[in-house]
Amino acid sequence: MRPSDSPILFQDFSRLDPPVAERLVSAFAEVLNSGRFVLGERLTYFEESWSSTLNAGFAVGVGNGLDAIEIGLRSLKLPPGSEVITTPMTAQATVLGIMRAGLVPVLADISPDTGLLDPESVRRCITPRTRVLLLVHLYGQLGNMDEWTKLAQEADVLLAEDCAQAHLARYKGKFAGTFGEFGAFSFYPTKNLGAIGDAGAVVTNSPEIALFSSKFRNYGQTSRYHHDEHGMNSRLDELQAALLLAKLPYLEEETSRRRFIATRYRELVTNERIQFLSLPEDPLSHVHHLVVVRSAHRESLIAFLNEQNVETLIHYPIPVHRQEASREIRTDPHGLLNAELFATEILSIPAAPSLNDDEIEKVASALNSFSR
């Protein structure tokens, strides 16, 4: 237990449950003793386990979430310069994956209630060159997937998913990553299922996409030293696969804890200067990778919480189109006003499953004590 006056960190990786820590140490030793470190049986076991968990046909382990987006998009075999509509409220990796695949990102605006893409803004962005709608399941929440599937069909575009924050989120019983042509997952250490380093996966029900992804991640090889095309080096290594396998059995329990923490904050925080984002009707549609609040007085709120020993982060302080490297990206002709305001007000508060009940109450009390 921490002393009562210790800082509440946003995420404390040192707070591993002993059984989890023991499994991780054992997994590391097994890989070390096996003498096989790349493209071995542990990767195969993890791919089978992850695809089974999601009720998906295939999972292909890759080096990171960015590569998963790029490889997934490349697997669609689209003409160079095809447009991919996505959101400005995301990590830069989403747009980088589109560009590295030789495609053109287009940014639609968001709903201020959730931070997710706004369907009407997406419709305004569609042109004859649009080939893909890449949804980002921001903060771990699935939107109305019936609406998105219908929109994609009506516009005759493919649907793809950036699931970096949405491990185990489900809509009407169907998991994130299985609605579109593929789902791109990140297993970066901060994710709900996190490795001890970089890791990712392409999830799909398409045998063709799975085969392409498994070849492309390994230099484009069909068999050793035989290359059908130029690929890349993006292999999920044996160590990270083994560590993910060790943590996977705890993911459902930790997801339940995240939901409890998010619910408890909403019960405890009554400060009118602080607003929570809207929730989906189905609680299973949100895995609360992050718990995000809005405040018109964010900078003062951050300073106050720092004084209260509560660490916070912002996801994300600068929308993609305001990044210096991304200023030429085409956007909704009506602008991205919701995203720009959203970015100035959002704040992520501690919500990792290792947070104990006393710490939840301390964070809530600090939020309630804030006055401009």
XYZ file of C-alpha atoms in Angstrom:
372
model
C 0.000 0.000 0.000
C 1.098 3.521 -0.674
C 1.340 6.125 2.078
C -1.764 8.341 2.036
C 0.247 11.366 0.886
C 2.035 9.553 -1.973
C 1.388 10.804 -5.501
C -1.319 9.035 -7.450
C 0.401 8.266 -10.722
C -1.503 8.134 -13.979
C -0.230 4.590 -14.487
C 2.190 2.808 -12.195
C 3.839 -0.139 -13.954
C 5.544 -1.208 -10.741
C 2.207 -2.240 -9.224
C 1.908 -5.719 -10.649
C -0.105 -8.356 -8.821
C 2.307 -11.093 -7.651
C 0.629 -13.840 -9.745
C 0.954 -11.697 -12.895
C 4.565 -10.846 -12.101
C 5.368 -14.524 -11.563
C 3.805 -15.459 -14.908
C 5.808 -12.752 -16.675
C 9.098 -13.903 -15.141
C 8.270 -17.506 -16.028
C 7.392 -16.507 -19.609
C 10.672 -14.659 -19.980
C 12.633 -17.672 -18.731
C 10.796 -20.012 -21.098
C 11.681 -17.892 -24.109
C 15.273 -17.536 -22.975
C 15.621 -21.281 -22.515
C 13.912 -22.107 -25.783
C 16.599 -20.507 -27.945
C 13.894 -19.370 -30.390
C 13.274 -15.619 -30.379
C 11.536 -14.744 -33.672
C 8.554 -16.371 -35.470
C 8.307 -19.291 -33.075
C 5.560 -21.220 -31.354
C 4.780 -18.558 -28.753
C 3.846 -16.116 -31.481
C 1.609 -18.761 -33.027
C -0.026 -19.474 -29.653
C -0.641 -15.784 -29.046
C -2.094 -15.225 -32.518
C -4.443 -18.176 -32.026
C -5.385 -17.023 -28.517
C -6.042 -13.412 -29.510
C -8.114 -14.305 -32.569
C -10.088 -16.808 -30.472
C -10.679 -14.211 -27.755
C -12.172 -11.835 -30.331
C -14.073 -14.539 -32.239
C -12.059 -13.491 -35.286
C -10.705 -15.659 -38.056
C -7.078 -14.567 -37.821
C -4.601 -12.481 -35.854
C -1.172 -11.656 -37.277
C 1.381 -10.351 -34.788
C 3.401 -7.351 -35.946
C 5.909 -4.955 -34.464
C 3.536 -2.228 -33.257
C 0.171 -0.595 -33.766
C 1.410 1.811 -36.444
C 2.683 -1.095 -38.542
C -0.628 -2.892 -38.025
C -2.465 0.051 -39.607
C -0.023 0.277 -42.506
C 0.015 -3.459 -43.207
C -3.762 -3.716 -42.922
C -4.247 -0.886 -45.410
C -1.634 -2.294 -47.790
C -3.461 -5.618 -47.739
C -6.481 -3.935 -49.355
C -4.461 -3.399 -52.562
C -5.871 0.072 -53.191
C -4.651 2.389 -55.966
C -1.944 4.802 -54.748
C -3.452 8.107 -53.678
C -6.769 6.598 -52.583
C -8.329 8.568 -49.726
C -8.876 7.275 -46.209
C -11.208 9.248 -43.941
C -10.326 9.247 -40.258
C -10.324 11.481 -37.185
C -8.054 14.347 -36.061
C -8.543 13.265 -32.437
C -6.070 10.410 -32.364
C -2.399 9.628 -31.988
C -0.270 10.598 -34.966
C 0.293 6.910 -35.720
C -3.178 6.635 -37.275
C -2.355 9.156 -39.987
C 1.219 7.933 -40.376
C -0.071 4.431 -41.095
C -2.284 5.786 -43.868
C 0.516 7.798 -45.424
C 3.087 5.000 -45.177
C 0.654 2.758 -47.054
C 0.758 5.231 -49.962
C -2.738 6.544 -49.256
C -4.124 10.005 -48.512
C -5.614 10.819 -45.106
C -8.697 13.032 -44.902
C -9.860 14.315 -41.523
C -13.520 14.558 -40.497
C -14.770 16.276 -37.350
C -15.838 14.629 -34.101
C -18.836 14.561 -31.833
C -18.089 16.762 -28.787
C -20.040 14.368 -26.563
C -17.756 11.383 -27.154
C -14.706 12.469 -29.163
C -15.626 9.882 -31.814
C -16.059 10.654 -35.497
C -19.221 12.517 -36.494
C -21.112 10.712 -39.296
C -22.340 13.913 -40.943
C -18.817 15.289 -41.099
C -17.634 12.005 -42.617
C -20.304 12.271 -45.319
C -19.078 15.771 -46.216
C -15.555 14.395 -46.671
C -16.461 11.618 -49.112
C -15.257 12.077 -52.691
C -14.930 9.734 -55.702
C -11.393 8.992 -54.442
C -12.536 7.802 -50.995
C -11.838 4.100 -50.524
C -11.684 3.527 -46.746
C -13.276 4.796 -43.561
C -10.828 4.180 -40.714
C -12.613 4.389 -37.374
C -10.621 5.076 -34.212
C -12.271 3.588 -31.130
C -11.058 6.474 -28.993
C -10.629 5.957 -25.244
C -11.865 2.364 -25.614
C -15.404 3.082 -26.826
C -17.317 1.707 -29.775
C -19.777 4.027 -31.468
C -22.962 2.953 -33.213
C -21.422 0.290 -35.418
C -24.696 -0.382 -37.219
C -24.650 3.223 -38.396
C -21.018 3.052 -39.488
C -21.493 -0.216 -41.331
C -24.516 1.206 -43.150
C -22.686 4.428 -44.016
C -19.745 2.498 -45.461
C -22.051 0.327 -47.550
C -24.019 3.298 -48.861
C -20.842 5.184 -49.761
C -19.263 2.045 -51.257
C -16.152 2.353 -49.111
C -14.327 -0.191 -46.992
C -14.466 -0.072 -43.200
C -11.323 -0.505 -41.098
C -10.679 -0.082 -37.362
C -7.923 1.399 -35.225
C -8.429 -0.614 -32.030
C -5.333 0.531 -30.140
C -7.444 1.510 -27.115
C -10.378 -0.876 -27.471
C -9.276 -4.371 -26.418
C -12.451 -6.390 -25.639
C -14.889 -3.572 -26.420
C -17.970 -5.125 -28.000
C -21.114 -3.945 -29.747
C -24.114 -6.270 -29.756
C -21.795 -9.113 -28.824
C -19.277 -8.422 -31.575
C -15.743 -7.343 -30.661
C -13.845 -4.281 -31.802
C -11.634 -5.212 -34.710
C -14.139 -7.569 -36.343
C -16.557 -5.121 -37.985
C -14.401 -4.010 -40.898
C -11.902 -5.500 -43.289
C -9.348 -5.529 -40.471
C -8.693 -4.225 -36.984
C -5.293 -2.808 -36.029
C -4.292 -3.429 -32.408
C -1.459 -1.961 -30.383
C -0.020 -3.725 -27.356
C 2.150 -0.811 -26.254
C 2.765 -1.029 -22.484
C 0.064 1.525 -21.633
C -2.681 -0.359 -23.482
C -5.325 -2.475 -21.759
C -3.362 -5.497 -22.917
C 0.205 -4.248 -22.888
C 3.529 -5.826 -23.726
C 6.862 -4.878 -22.156
C 7.768 -2.898 -25.249
C 6.275 -2.382 -28.706
C 3.882 -4.944 -30.178
C 0.803 -5.028 -32.381
C -1.511 -7.216 -34.439
C -3.686 -7.201 -37.537
C -7.013 -8.945 -36.832
C -9.249 -10.021 -39.708
C -11.773 -12.536 -40.920
C -10.223 -12.482 -44.388
C -7.780 -15.305 -45.248
C -6.327 -13.083 -47.971
C -5.599 -10.197 -45.605
C -4.124 -12.586 -43.030
C -1.858 -14.218 -45.606
C -0.707 -10.884 -46.990
C -0.020 -9.538 -43.492
C 1.973 -12.588 -42.427
C 4.152 -12.303 -45.536
C 4.511 -8.533 -45.577
C 5.673 -8.341 -41.931
C 8.555 -10.684 -42.837
C 10.172 -8.934 -45.823
C 7.433 -10.189 -48.146
C 8.702 -13.757 -47.948
C 6.498 -16.660 -49.021
C 9.184 -19.048 -47.837
C 12.750 -18.516 -46.737
C 14.598 -16.302 -49.233
C 11.649 -16.278 -51.644
C 10.033 -12.849 -51.941
C 6.835 -12.270 -53.921
C 6.924 -8.550 -53.117
C 8.820 -5.973 -51.116
C 7.683 -6.169 -47.527
C 8.959 -4.827 -44.231
C 10.456 -6.080 -40.976
C 7.618 -5.944 -38.448
C 7.550 -9.215 -36.541
C 6.048 -9.573 -33.096
C 8.924 -11.305 -31.342
C 8.700 -14.397 -29.172
C 9.372 -12.560 -25.922
C 6.565 -10.032 -26.360
C 4.215 -12.769 -27.558
C 4.997 -14.845 -24.455
C 4.474 -11.871 -22.146
C 1.151 -11.048 -23.791
C 0.076 -14.671 -23.406
C 0.949 -14.464 -19.709
C -1.197 -11.338 -19.237
C -4.129 -12.308 -21.455
C -5.963 -14.412 -18.818
C -6.253 -11.300 -16.614
C -7.606 -8.962 -19.306
C -11.309 -9.580 -18.651
C -10.897 -9.010 -14.902
C -8.864 -5.847 -15.447
C -11.446 -4.583 -17.934
C -14.163 -5.064 -15.324
C -12.057 -3.090 -12.876
C -11.686 -0.256 -15.401
C -15.466 -0.148 -15.804
C -15.906 -0.054 -12.038
C -13.447 2.834 -11.705
C -15.164 4.827 -14.462
C -18.568 4.254 -12.878
C -17.306 5.170 -9.422
C -15.904 8.473 -10.662
C -19.272 9.382 -12.145
C -20.965 8.580 -8.838
C -18.513 10.600 -6.758
C -17.663 13.670 -8.876
C -20.308 16.385 -8.587
C -18.287 19.476 -9.519
C -20.223 21.414 -12.186
C -16.938 22.733 -13.611
C -16.076 19.207 -14.708
C -18.040 17.129 -17.226
C -17.697 13.504 -18.241
C -18.092 12.365 -21.833
C -21.270 10.595 -22.896
C -21.436 6.832 -22.478
C -22.782 4.238 -24.916
C -26.043 2.561 -23.941
C -24.326 -0.815 -23.642
C -21.616 -0.725 -20.949
C -19.737 -3.499 -22.773
C -19.155 -1.076 -25.655
C -16.632 0.847 -23.538
C -13.515 -0.634 -21.938
C -12.333 2.694 -20.468
C -8.765 2.593 -21.634
C -8.942 6.205 -20.498
C -11.352 8.121 -18.294
C -11.621 11.587 -19.780
C -13.278 14.708 -18.396
C -13.833 18.149 -19.906
C -13.312 21.495 -18.276
C -13.265 25.027 -19.631
C -10.631 25.692 -16.951
C -8.333 22.787 -17.781
C -4.967 24.420 -17.151
C -6.060 25.590 -13.721
C -7.489 22.133 -13.045
C -4.199 20.448 -13.987
C -2.258 22.777 -11.700
C -4.684 22.158 -8.842
C -4.532 18.370 -9.257
C -0.746 18.520 -9.308
C -0.895 20.271 -5.941
C -3.114 17.419 -4.742
C -0.522 14.838 -5.910
C -2.772 13.591 -8.723
C -1.047 13.022 -12.057
C -2.990 13.667 -15.271
C -2.380 13.517 -19.024
C -4.088 14.891 -22.135
C -5.238 12.653 -25.000
C -4.710 14.593 -27.218
C -3.657 18.224 -26.745
C -3.011 18.927 -30.445
C -5.387 17.596 -33.132
C -3.664 15.937 -36.071
C -4.397 18.798 -38.492
C -2.696 21.279 -36.153
C 0.538 19.298 -36.102
C 3.253 21.008 -38.115
C 3.800 17.862 -40.193
C 0.106 17.526 -41.031
C -1.048 21.012 -42.000
C -1.581 20.059 -45.658
C -4.013 17.219 -44.880
C -7.478 17.790 -46.330
C -10.257 18.268 -43.783
C -14.028 18.586 -43.623
C -14.918 21.665 -45.737
C -16.882 22.958 -42.752
C -13.763 22.802 -40.599
C -12.908 20.789 -37.496
C -14.224 23.144 -34.857
C -15.448 20.446 -32.483
C -12.056 18.742 -32.463
C -10.239 22.019 -31.871
C -12.384 22.977 -28.872
C -12.345 19.415 -27.538
C -8.549 19.390 -27.533
C -8.436 22.491 -25.311
C -10.747 21.070 -22.638
C -10.122 17.329 -22.250
C -8.144 15.798 -19.419
C -7.422 12.138 -18.668
C -7.493 11.210 -14.986
C -5.942 8.128 -13.326
C -7.995 5.015 -14.100
C -5.567 2.098 -14.369
C -6.957 -1.134 -12.864
C -4.216 -1.071 -10.196
C -5.852 2.023 -8.653
C -7.293 1.112 -5.268
C -10.618 2.308 -3.841
C -9.036 4.871 -1.530
C -7.161 6.395 -4.453
C -10.330 6.613 -6.533
C -11.982 8.536 -3.722
C -8.948 10.788 -3.325
C -8.972 11.682 -7.027
C -12.730 12.309 -6.922
C -12.353 14.462 -3.823
C -9.654 16.509 -5.526
C -11.898 17.021 -8.553
C -14.775 18.093 -6.345
C -12.532 20.544 -4.468
C -11.477 22.351 -7.629
C -12.761 25.876 -8.068
C -11.564 28.282 -10.676
